[in-house]
Short mmCIF file of C-alpha atoms and ligand atoms in Angstrom, two decimals:
data_model
loop_
_atom_site.label_atom_id
_atom_site.label_comp_id
_atom_site.label_asym_id
_atom_site.label_seq_id
_atom_site.Cartn_x
_atom_site.Cartn_y
_atom_site.Cartn_z
CA MET A 889 256.56 62.26 13.03
CA THR A 890 253.91 64.81 12.22
CA LEU A 891 251.42 64.28 9.39
CA LEU A 892 253.45 66.50 7.04
CA GLU A 893 256.63 64.58 7.84
CA ILE A 894 254.83 61.31 7.18
CA ALA A 895 253.67 62.76 3.85
CA GLN A 896 257.23 63.72 2.90
CA ALA A 897 258.28 60.11 3.43
CA ARG A 898 255.42 58.90 1.22
CA LEU A 899 256.27 61.29 -1.61
CA ARG A 900 259.74 59.82 -2.09
CA ASP A 901 258.32 57.05 -4.25
CA PRO A 902 256.45 58.60 -7.20
CA GLU A 903 255.00 55.23 -8.25
CA SER A 904 253.50 54.26 -4.94
CA VAL A 905 249.67 54.04 -5.05
CA PHE A 906 247.64 55.34 -2.09
CA ILE A 907 244.06 54.88 -3.26
CA GLU A 908 242.45 52.51 -5.74
CA CYS A 909 238.78 53.35 -6.25
CA ASP A 910 235.81 51.14 -7.07
CA ASP A 911 235.22 53.21 -10.23
CA GLY A 912 238.63 52.38 -11.70
CA ARG A 913 240.39 55.62 -10.73
CA SER A 914 243.57 55.43 -8.72
CA PHE A 915 245.78 58.00 -6.99
CA THR A 916 249.47 57.70 -6.23
CA TYR A 917 250.61 59.35 -3.02
CA VAL A 918 252.05 62.17 -5.12
CA GLN A 919 248.80 62.70 -7.04
CA PHE A 920 246.77 62.60 -3.84
CA TRP A 921 249.09 65.09 -2.16
CA ASN A 922 248.91 67.43 -5.13
CA LEU A 923 245.12 67.21 -5.09
CA ALA A 924 245.17 68.14 -1.38
CA GLY A 925 247.48 71.08 -2.20
CA GLN A 926 245.16 72.31 -4.94
CA LEU A 927 242.14 72.03 -2.66
CA ALA A 928 244.05 73.96 0.02
CA GLN A 929 244.81 76.72 -2.49
CA ALA A 930 241.20 76.84 -3.63
CA LEU A 931 240.01 77.20 -0.02
CA VAL A 932 242.54 79.92 0.73
CA ARG A 933 241.63 81.81 -2.47
CA GLN A 934 237.99 81.56 -1.46
CA GLY A 935 238.82 83.37 1.74
CA ALA A 936 239.76 80.67 4.29
CA LYS A 937 242.30 81.90 6.81
CA ARG A 938 244.49 80.00 9.21
CA GLY A 939 242.45 78.34 11.97
CA ASP A 940 239.19 78.69 10.03
CA ARG A 941 236.81 75.77 10.18
CA ILE A 942 235.86 74.16 6.86
CA ALA A 943 232.54 72.35 7.29
CA VAL A 944 231.98 69.46 4.91
CA GLN A 945 228.83 67.41 4.38
CA VAL A 946 229.39 65.38 1.22
CA GLU A 947 229.10 61.83 -0.04
CA LYS A 948 232.15 59.62 0.38
CA SER A 949 234.84 60.34 -2.20
CA VAL A 950 238.62 60.55 -2.50
CA GLU A 951 238.23 64.33 -2.71
CA ALA A 952 236.44 64.32 0.66
CA ILE A 953 239.48 62.66 2.27
CA ALA A 954 241.86 64.91 0.35
CA LEU A 955 239.97 67.84 1.91
CA PHE A 956 241.12 66.71 5.34
CA TYR A 957 244.73 66.75 4.14
CA ALA A 958 244.09 70.09 2.42
CA CYS A 959 243.18 71.47 5.85
CA VAL A 960 246.37 70.00 7.34
CA ARG A 961 248.44 71.59 4.59
CA GLY A 962 246.69 74.96 4.80
CA GLY A 963 246.47 75.28 8.60
CA LEU A 964 242.68 74.98 8.45
CA VAL A 965 240.34 72.92 10.64
CA PHE A 966 238.44 70.08 8.97
CA LEU A 967 234.87 69.69 10.16
CA PRO A 968 233.13 66.66 8.62
CA LEU A 969 229.39 66.21 9.09
CA ASN A 970 227.32 63.06 8.86
CA THR A 971 225.51 62.88 5.50
CA ALA A 972 222.32 61.95 7.37
CA TYR A 973 222.05 65.33 9.12
CA THR A 974 219.05 67.41 8.07
CA ALA A 975 219.10 71.13 7.22
CA ASN A 976 217.96 71.90 10.78
CA GLU A 977 220.79 69.97 12.33
CA ILE A 978 223.28 71.51 9.90
CA SER A 979 222.20 74.99 10.92
CA TYR A 980 223.07 74.11 14.54
CA PHE A 981 226.57 72.95 13.53
CA LEU A 982 227.15 75.99 11.34
CA SER A 983 226.13 78.40 14.09
CA ASP A 984 228.14 76.52 16.73
CA ALA A 985 231.36 76.08 14.74
CA GLU A 986 231.14 79.25 12.63
CA PRO A 987 233.06 77.82 9.67
CA SER A 988 234.16 80.22 6.95
CA ILE A 989 233.24 77.78 4.16
CA PHE A 990 230.61 75.05 3.90
CA ILE A 991 231.12 72.34 1.28
CA MET A 992 228.03 70.40 0.21
CA PRO A 993 226.69 68.50 -2.81
CA PRO A 994 225.47 70.59 -5.76
CA GLY A 995 221.77 70.89 -6.50
CA LYS A 996 220.55 71.09 -2.91
CA PRO A 997 219.13 74.12 -1.07
CA GLN A 998 222.06 76.06 0.35
CA PRO A 999 222.14 77.65 3.80
CA SER A 1000 222.33 81.45 3.82
CA GLY A 1001 224.93 83.65 5.47
CA ILE A 1002 227.89 81.40 4.66
CA LYS A 1003 230.18 80.86 1.68
CA VAL A 1004 229.16 77.58 0.02
CA LEU A 1005 231.25 75.48 -2.36
CA THR A 1006 230.02 72.24 -3.91
CA LEU A 1007 231.50 68.78 -4.28
CA ASP A 1008 229.79 65.71 -5.69
CA GLU A 1009 230.72 62.06 -5.22
CA PHE A 1010 232.40 61.88 -8.64
CA GLY A 1011 234.88 64.66 -7.92
CA GLY A 1012 232.93 67.50 -9.56
CA GLY A 1013 231.56 70.81 -8.22
CA THR A 1014 232.62 74.42 -7.73
CA LEU A 1015 235.32 73.44 -5.24
CA ILE A 1016 236.97 71.29 -7.89
CA ASP A 1017 236.52 74.00 -10.54
CA TYR A 1018 238.45 76.39 -8.31
CA ALA A 1019 241.07 73.75 -7.48
CA LEU A 1020 241.71 73.10 -11.17
CA GLN A 1021 242.59 76.77 -11.64
CA THR A 1022 245.50 76.42 -9.21
CA SER A 1023 248.99 75.01 -9.71
CA SER A 1024 250.23 71.90 -7.95
CA GLY A 1025 252.80 73.70 -5.78
CA PHE A 1026 251.63 74.77 -2.33
CA ASP A 1027 253.58 76.09 0.64
CA ASP A 1028 252.43 74.07 3.61
CA VAL A 1029 251.69 75.89 6.83
CA ALA A 1030 254.33 74.70 9.31
CA ASP A 1031 253.27 71.58 11.08
CA ASP A 1032 252.75 71.95 14.80
CA ALA A 1033 251.57 68.98 16.84
CA GLU A 1034 249.44 71.24 19.04
CA ARG A 1035 247.57 72.82 16.14
CA MET A 1036 243.90 71.93 15.76
CA ALA A 1037 243.46 69.73 12.68
CA ALA A 1038 239.81 68.78 12.95
CA ILE A 1039 236.63 69.18 14.91
CA LEU A 1040 234.45 66.08 14.97
CA TYR A 1041 231.05 66.42 16.51
CA THR A 1042 230.19 63.56 18.85
CA SER A 1043 227.32 61.41 17.63
CA GLY A 1044 225.12 62.96 20.30
CA THR A 1045 223.16 59.88 21.38
CA THR A 1046 222.69 61.78 24.64
CA GLY A 1047 221.99 65.51 24.50
CA LYS A 1048 223.39 67.96 21.97
CA SER A 1049 226.46 67.04 19.92
CA LYS A 1050 229.67 68.63 21.08
CA GLY A 1051 232.63 69.46 18.86
CA ALA A 1052 235.73 67.47 19.83
CA MET A 1053 238.90 69.40 18.97
CA LEU A 1054 241.61 67.09 17.63
CA SER A 1055 245.16 68.25 17.16
CA VAL A 1056 247.67 67.25 14.48
CA GLY A 1057 249.56 65.44 17.27
CA ASN A 1058 246.47 63.49 18.38
CA LEU A 1059 245.98 62.15 14.87
CA SER A 1060 249.57 61.50 13.86
CA SER A 1061 250.48 59.75 17.13
CA ASN A 1062 247.46 57.47 16.93
CA ALA A 1063 248.05 56.60 13.26
CA GLN A 1064 251.64 55.64 13.96
CA ALA A 1065 250.79 53.67 17.10
CA LEU A 1066 248.16 51.65 15.19
CA ALA A 1067 250.32 51.11 12.10
CA LYS A 1068 253.06 49.67 14.30
CA LEU A 1069 250.80 47.61 16.54
CA TRP A 1070 248.83 46.10 13.65
CA GLN A 1071 252.02 45.70 11.59
CA PHE A 1072 250.90 47.67 8.56
CA THR A 1073 253.49 47.99 5.77
CA ALA A 1074 253.69 49.34 2.23
CA GLN A 1075 252.53 45.89 1.05
CA ASP A 1076 249.14 46.23 2.70
CA LYS A 1077 245.88 46.76 0.85
CA LEU A 1078 243.06 47.75 3.14
CA ILE A 1079 239.41 47.47 2.11
CA HIS A 1080 237.99 50.88 3.02
CA ALA A 1081 234.19 50.60 3.14
CA LEU A 1082 233.48 52.91 6.10
CA PRO A 1083 231.97 56.39 5.96
CA VAL A 1084 234.51 59.23 6.06
CA TYR A 1085 232.70 61.69 8.35
CA HIS A 1086 233.44 59.52 11.40
CA THR A 1087 236.73 58.88 13.20
CA HIS A 1088 236.81 55.21 12.17
CA GLY A 1089 236.82 55.65 8.38
CA LEU A 1090 238.36 59.10 8.31
CA PHE A 1091 241.26 58.62 10.70
CA VAL A 1092 241.71 55.02 11.85
CA ALA A 1093 241.47 53.42 8.42
CA THR A 1094 242.92 56.21 6.29
CA ASN A 1095 245.72 57.56 8.46
CA THR A 1096 246.97 54.13 9.54
CA VAL A 1097 247.49 53.19 5.91
CA PHE A 1098 248.91 56.64 5.11
CA ALA A 1099 251.42 56.21 7.94
CA SER A 1100 252.59 52.86 6.57
CA GLY A 1101 252.69 53.57 2.84
CA GLY A 1102 250.07 50.96 2.01
CA ARG A 1103 247.05 51.17 -0.26
CA LEU A 1104 243.35 51.79 0.28
CA LEU A 1105 240.89 49.74 -1.76
CA PHE A 1106 238.30 52.48 -1.62
CA ARG A 1107 234.63 51.46 -1.76
CA ARG A 1108 231.98 54.15 -1.84
CA LYS A 1109 229.82 52.17 0.57
CA PHE A 1110 229.75 48.82 2.31
CA ASP A 1111 228.23 46.16 0.10
CA VAL A 1112 228.82 42.52 1.05
CA GLU A 1113 229.00 41.29 -2.53
CA ASP A 1114 231.49 44.00 -3.46
CA VAL A 1115 233.67 43.34 -0.39
CA MET A 1116 233.71 39.61 -1.17
CA GLN A 1117 234.77 40.40 -4.72
CA VAL A 1118 237.62 42.69 -3.79
CA MET A 1119 238.85 40.49 -0.92
CA PRO A 1120 241.26 38.35 -3.02
CA GLN A 1121 243.27 41.53 -3.76
CA ALA A 1122 243.25 42.76 -0.17
CA THR A 1123 245.27 42.05 2.97
CA ALA A 1124 243.13 43.76 5.62
CA LEU A 1125 239.64 44.97 6.46
CA MET A 1126 238.52 47.45 9.11
CA GLY A 1127 234.86 47.45 9.95
CA VAL A 1128 232.05 47.86 12.42
CA PRO A 1129 230.46 44.68 13.83
CA THR A 1130 227.64 44.83 11.25
CA PHE A 1131 230.24 44.23 8.50
CA TYR A 1132 231.10 40.93 10.13
CA THR A 1133 227.54 39.77 10.79
CA ARG A 1134 226.68 40.58 7.15
CA LEU A 1135 229.79 38.84 5.80
CA LEU A 1136 228.84 35.78 7.82
CA GLN A 1137 225.55 35.66 5.95
CA HIS A 1138 227.45 35.33 2.67
CA ARG A 1139 228.01 31.76 1.53
CA GLY A 1140 231.27 32.69 -0.16
CA LEU A 1141 232.93 33.55 3.16
CA THR A 1142 235.34 30.65 3.58
CA ARG A 1143 238.91 29.94 4.55
CA ASP A 1144 239.82 29.97 0.92
CA ALA A 1145 238.20 33.34 0.20
CA THR A 1146 240.08 34.96 3.09
CA LYS A 1147 243.43 33.23 2.73
CA HIS A 1148 245.21 36.36 1.42
CA MET A 1149 243.95 38.42 4.33
CA ARG A 1150 246.21 38.95 7.29
CA LEU A 1151 243.95 41.11 9.47
CA PHE A 1152 240.29 41.81 10.24
CA VAL A 1153 239.70 44.66 12.69
CA SER A 1154 236.41 45.54 14.37
CA GLY A 1155 235.36 48.52 16.47
CA SER A 1156 232.95 51.42 17.10
CA ALA A 1157 230.38 49.10 18.68
CA PRO A 1158 230.60 45.80 20.58
CA LEU A 1159 231.39 42.70 18.55
CA LEU A 1160 229.42 39.83 20.04
CA ALA A 1161 231.60 36.94 21.23
CA GLU A 1162 229.30 34.74 19.16
CA THR A 1163 230.17 36.67 15.98
CA HIS A 1164 233.87 36.48 16.81
CA LYS A 1165 233.61 32.69 17.17
CA ALA A 1166 231.46 32.20 14.07
CA PHE A 1167 233.95 34.23 11.99
CA TYR A 1168 236.84 32.20 13.33
CA ASP A 1169 235.08 28.92 12.61
CA ARG A 1170 234.33 29.94 9.04
CA THR A 1171 237.62 31.63 8.09
CA GLY A 1172 240.30 30.71 10.62
CA HIS A 1173 240.74 34.46 11.35
CA ALA A 1174 240.28 35.84 14.87
CA VAL A 1175 238.82 39.32 14.42
CA LEU A 1176 240.95 41.88 16.25
CA GLU A 1177 238.68 44.10 18.33
CA ARG A 1178 239.78 47.55 19.40
CA TYR A 1179 238.15 50.40 21.33
CA GLY A 1180 238.11 54.12 20.82
CA MET A 1181 235.91 57.14 20.46
CA THR A 1182 235.66 60.49 18.68
CA GLU A 1183 237.29 62.35 21.56
CA THR A 1184 240.21 60.01 22.12
CA ASN A 1185 240.97 58.27 18.82
CA MET A 1186 241.87 54.67 19.64
CA ASN A 1187 242.61 53.66 23.23
CA THR A 1188 242.95 49.90 23.42
CA SER A 1189 243.45 46.97 21.08
CA ASN A 1190 243.67 43.24 21.22
CA PRO A 1191 247.20 42.09 20.42
CA TYR A 1192 248.39 41.41 16.89
CA ASP A 1193 250.48 38.49 18.09
CA GLY A 1194 248.95 36.71 21.01
CA GLU A 1195 245.46 35.88 22.12
CA ARG A 1196 242.63 37.99 20.71
CA ARG A 1197 239.98 37.52 23.35
CA ALA A 1198 236.37 37.57 22.20
CA GLY A 1199 234.20 40.01 24.13
CA THR A 1200 237.20 42.15 25.15
CA VAL A 1201 238.86 45.19 23.62
CA GLY A 1202 242.40 44.27 24.67
CA MET A 1203 245.03 46.44 26.31
CA ALA A 1204 246.00 50.13 26.23
CA LEU A 1205 247.90 51.20 23.11
CA PRO A 1206 251.59 51.89 23.74
CA GLY A 1207 251.91 55.45 25.04
CA THR A 1208 248.30 55.57 26.24
CA ASP A 1209 247.22 54.98 29.81
CA VAL A 1210 243.84 53.38 30.49
CA ARG A 1211 242.46 52.86 33.98
CA VAL A 1212 239.14 51.91 35.54
CA ARG A 1213 237.94 53.94 38.51
CA GLU A 1214 234.65 53.18 40.22
CA GLY A 1215 233.65 51.19 37.16
CA GLY A 1216 234.33 54.06 34.73
CA ILE A 1217 236.97 53.84 31.99
CA GLU A 1218 239.44 56.76 31.99
CA VAL A 1219 242.13 57.57 29.43
CA LYS A 1220 245.24 59.74 29.22
CA GLY A 1221 247.74 60.02 26.39
CA PRO A 1222 248.79 61.79 23.20
CA ASN A 1223 245.61 60.48 21.53
CA VAL A 1224 243.23 62.37 23.84
CA PHE A 1225 241.54 65.45 22.37
CA LYS A 1226 242.13 69.06 23.39
CA GLY A 1227 238.62 69.75 24.66
CA TYR A 1228 235.14 70.57 23.43
CA TRP A 1229 234.84 73.48 21.04
CA ARG A 1230 233.86 76.66 22.87
CA ASN A 1231 232.78 74.65 25.88
CA PRO A 1232 235.44 74.87 28.62
CA GLU A 1233 232.95 73.93 31.39
CA LYS A 1234 232.00 70.70 29.69
CA THR A 1235 235.67 69.98 28.96
CA LYS A 1236 236.59 70.53 32.59
CA ALA A 1237 233.72 68.35 33.77
CA GLU A 1238 234.91 65.39 31.66
CA PHE A 1239 238.52 65.38 32.90
CA THR A 1240 239.76 64.23 36.31
CA ASP A 1241 242.06 66.44 38.38
CA ASP A 1242 245.03 64.33 37.30
CA GLY A 1243 244.26 64.77 33.61
CA TYR A 1244 242.36 61.60 32.62
CA PHE A 1245 239.41 61.85 30.24
CA MET A 1246 236.31 60.16 31.63
CA THR A 1247 235.02 58.23 28.65
CA GLY A 1248 231.54 57.55 30.03
CA ASP A 1249 232.07 53.86 29.25
CA LEU A 1250 231.90 51.29 32.02
CA GLY A 1251 234.23 48.34 32.21
CA HIS A 1252 236.79 46.23 34.02
CA PHE A 1253 240.02 44.39 33.29
CA ASP A 1254 239.62 40.62 33.16
CA GLU A 1255 242.00 38.15 34.81
CA LYS A 1256 244.41 38.40 31.87
CA GLY A 1257 244.44 42.20 31.85
CA TYR A 1258 242.12 42.63 28.85
CA LEU A 1259 239.59 45.45 29.06
CA VAL A 1260 235.93 44.41 28.96
CA ILE A 1261 233.35 47.12 28.21
CA SER A 1262 230.13 46.61 30.11
CA GLY A 1263 228.08 49.53 28.82
CA ARG A 1264 227.71 53.30 28.95
CA ALA A 1265 227.36 55.06 32.30
CA LYS A 1266 224.42 56.95 30.84
CA ASP A 1267 222.63 53.69 30.08
CA LEU A 1268 222.87 52.52 33.67
CA ILE A 1269 219.36 51.93 35.04
CA ILE A 1270 218.48 52.88 38.59
CA THR A 1271 215.31 51.13 39.64
CA GLY A 1272 213.94 51.35 43.16
CA GLY A 1273 217.38 52.59 44.21
CA PHE A 1274 219.23 49.60 42.74
CA ASN A 1275 221.75 49.81 39.91
CA VAL A 1276 221.04 47.59 36.94
CA TYR A 1277 223.59 47.10 34.16
CA PRO A 1278 221.71 46.52 30.90
CA LYS A 1279 224.44 44.34 29.42
CA GLU A 1280 223.98 41.61 32.03
CA ILE A 1281 220.32 41.25 31.06
CA GLU A 1282 220.95 41.64 27.33
CA GLU A 1283 223.44 38.78 27.39
CA LEU A 1284 220.89 36.47 29.02
CA ILE A 1285 218.15 37.42 26.58
CA ASP A 1286 220.46 37.13 23.54
CA ALA A 1287 221.41 33.61 24.60
CA MET A 1288 217.76 32.43 24.50
CA PRO A 1289 216.88 30.28 21.51
CA GLY A 1290 214.75 32.30 19.12
CA VAL A 1291 216.27 35.67 20.06
CA LEU A 1292 218.34 37.61 17.56
CA GLU A 1293 219.28 40.57 19.77
CA SER A 1294 218.02 42.87 22.48
CA ALA A 1295 218.46 46.25 24.12
CA VAL A 1296 217.61 46.88 27.76
CA ILE A 1297 216.68 50.41 28.81
CA GLY A 1298 215.18 52.22 31.79
CA LEU A 1299 211.85 53.98 31.25
CA PRO A 1300 210.34 56.54 33.64
CA ASP A 1301 208.15 54.86 36.24
CA SER A 1302 206.26 56.53 39.07
CA ASP A 1303 206.89 53.63 41.40
CA PHE A 1304 210.48 52.60 40.67
CA GLY A 1305 211.94 55.80 39.22
CA GLU A 1306 212.98 53.76 36.22
CA ALA A 1307 211.45 50.49 35.08
CA VAL A 1308 213.72 47.92 33.45
CA THR A 1309 212.43 47.36 29.92
CA ALA A 1310 213.73 44.95 27.30
CA VAL A 1311 213.32 45.61 23.59
CA VAL A 1312 213.77 42.30 21.79
CA VAL A 1313 214.20 41.22 18.17
CA LEU A 1314 213.25 37.59 17.48
CA LYS A 1315 214.77 35.36 14.83
CA THR A 1316 212.51 34.86 11.83
CA GLY A 1317 209.84 32.31 12.60
CA ALA A 1318 210.60 32.15 16.34
CA ALA A 1319 207.54 31.88 18.53
CA LEU A 1320 208.79 33.20 21.83
CA ALA A 1321 206.31 35.15 23.96
CA SER A 1322 207.16 38.01 26.31
CA SER A 1323 206.03 35.87 29.23
CA ASP A 1324 208.51 33.11 28.23
CA ILE A 1325 211.36 35.63 28.22
CA ILE A 1326 210.40 36.96 31.65
CA GLN A 1327 210.08 33.45 33.05
CA LEU A 1328 213.49 32.43 31.78
CA LEU A 1329 215.05 35.60 33.17
CA LYS A 1330 213.51 35.03 36.59
CA LEU A 1331 215.50 31.81 36.85
CA ASN A 1332 218.76 33.74 36.60
CA LEU A 1333 218.21 37.25 37.88
CA ALA A 1334 217.35 39.01 41.10
CA SER A 1335 213.78 40.17 40.73
CA TYR A 1336 214.66 43.90 40.70
CA LYS A 1337 216.71 43.28 37.54
CA CYS A 1338 213.92 41.46 35.71
CA PRO A 1339 212.30 43.58 33.01
CA LYS A 1340 208.88 44.90 33.93
CA ARG A 1341 208.03 44.98 30.26
CA ILE A 1342 209.21 43.22 27.11
CA ILE A 1343 208.68 44.94 23.78
CA ILE A 1344 209.09 42.78 20.68
CA VAL A 1345 210.19 44.71 17.59
CA ASP A 1346 211.34 43.89 14.05
CA GLU A 1347 214.68 45.65 14.38
CA LEU A 1348 216.63 47.92 16.71
CA PRO A 1349 217.36 51.50 15.63
CA ARG A 1350 221.04 51.84 14.74
CA ASN A 1351 223.18 54.71 13.56
CA ALA A 1352 225.52 54.44 10.58
CA MET A 1353 228.31 53.04 12.75
CA GLY A 1354 226.10 50.16 13.88
CA LYS A 1355 225.50 51.50 17.37
CA VAL A 1356 222.10 50.75 18.88
CA GLN A 1357 220.41 54.09 19.59
CA LYS A 1358 219.02 53.61 23.08
CA ASN A 1359 218.02 57.27 23.20
CA VAL A 1360 215.63 56.60 20.31
CA LEU A 1361 214.19 53.60 22.15
CA ARG A 1362 213.77 55.65 25.31
CA GLN A 1363 212.02 58.39 23.35
CA THR A 1364 209.80 55.97 21.45
CA TYR A 1365 208.67 53.86 24.36
CA GLY A 1366 209.09 56.28 27.25
CA VAL A 1367 206.10 58.41 26.43
CA ARG A 1368 203.45 56.14 25.07
CA PRO A 1369 202.58 52.73 26.46
CA VAL A 1370 202.93 49.84 24.02
P1 AMP B 2050 232.11 57.36 18.66
O1 AMP B 2050 232.58 58.57 19.36
O2 AMP B 2050 230.95 57.58 17.77
O3 AMP B 2050 233.24 56.66 17.96
O4 AMP B 2050 231.59 56.37 19.78
C1 AMP B 2050 232.45 55.94 20.78
C2 AMP B 2050 231.78 54.91 21.66
O5 AMP B 2050 231.56 53.70 20.93
C3 AMP B 2050 232.63 54.50 22.82
O6 AMP B 2050 232.57 55.44 23.87
C4 AMP B 2050 232.04 53.16 23.17
O7 AMP B 2050 230.86 53.33 23.95
C5 AMP B 2050 231.66 52.60 21.80
N1 AMP B 2050 232.67 51.66 21.30
C6 AMP B 2050 233.70 51.90 20.45
N2 AMP B 2050 234.39 50.76 20.22
C7 AMP B 2050 233.80 49.79 20.94
C8 AMP B 2050 234.02 48.41 21.13
N3 AMP B 2050 235.01 47.77 20.50
N4 AMP B 2050 233.20 47.73 21.95
C9 AMP B 2050 232.18 48.35 22.59
N5 AMP B 2050 231.90 49.65 22.45
C10 AMP B 2050 232.70 50.37 21.63
#
């Protein structure tokens, strides 16, 4: 089914609620769909034509999600942008994507040379003013699985961000595969506390529920206290690993508090096996870890029924083919994007001759056929001609008493090409010296893998999805000695 066909199925029940907000508002599927239709009309009346990009940098709101569906209905291309991007970064995206309309919060300096409409987090702004002048009827542009529905810029932790072109078919096939695999039904209530400019909150969480007729318990941001409070009404949570480490710090997280929940899903960054175990011990729930990326939607998942193996991301989704070649993870299937926006060379370079997308992630299948991710190819360190996989060293450091977490990177070195360097965060009050860490590592590692330098820091830089930004570490420590 395409997204419009899924919507038609949802609209049959006028009572059915799609979104319940943390401010008391709620939207039935019919109301939500009408809102999307009105937004589509407003965009068209403001000059958007079929295939035009609609760039959106706004705070999380129901209207922001409805804008995606407005683009689907109107044959437009949704282009969400991280709220953290500065004016400089935005000007790059606007010149690269050439959207016809840019939607941003009111009261901020507006870029020139582009039509700007405003939207605030409470559902106000010029976009809404225009939408209110329209009627609820809207003639949808015919749904075509090949049509581009969205461009999502990759997070760009290495080099410039590239726009990943996602088709209607990419999104609808993935939503339906996940809804089936994770057994979502109209009875489900999913806590939605993720940002909506990223594939996880925008597509995985929202479209999976949309495809199953369930309900979103929509939170404007992730707040542990708030999530704990809403949990008794919920059946499922989708989050990044940080959600789970934070929930574990809450005393109220018990078997009793989670007894109505049927599913906890984690992804977007590695969930430590230790976190998986701690969560299971406290709640009796084995977090289901899955793996995907902006370009491919979701690729693999631990099983719903059957063993959910800590430290693995499970098996390929039905219909998707995942293989490992020379250590690199490659993917083919209806979920895989159509290429990078206006960048055919880069697109060609990232696909194999037989049509697999080279994810840039490294991994292997374990003895039970579960995929284990061992890092990013770009993070591989080559020191004195030897390959060093940061994860192997990080795991050893993380297991040391007194260590909270670590990130191992390669820094330019005149002698070795790259010098293995470990950036380490200690637990509060721990008195572990750099020399202790090196000594302990020497017991377990070939000497070329041992860090030449240990840098102790208070915290690791992370992006909003909880990913450690190794590029920031390389920039910070690569130029000046510490
Ligand atoms: P993004 O495009 O921002 O969603 O980032 C995608 C990248 O996040 C992937 O290529 C992986 O490197 C990483 N990633 C996503 N899910 C997982 C996971 N479950 N475990 C480890 N890394 C993950």
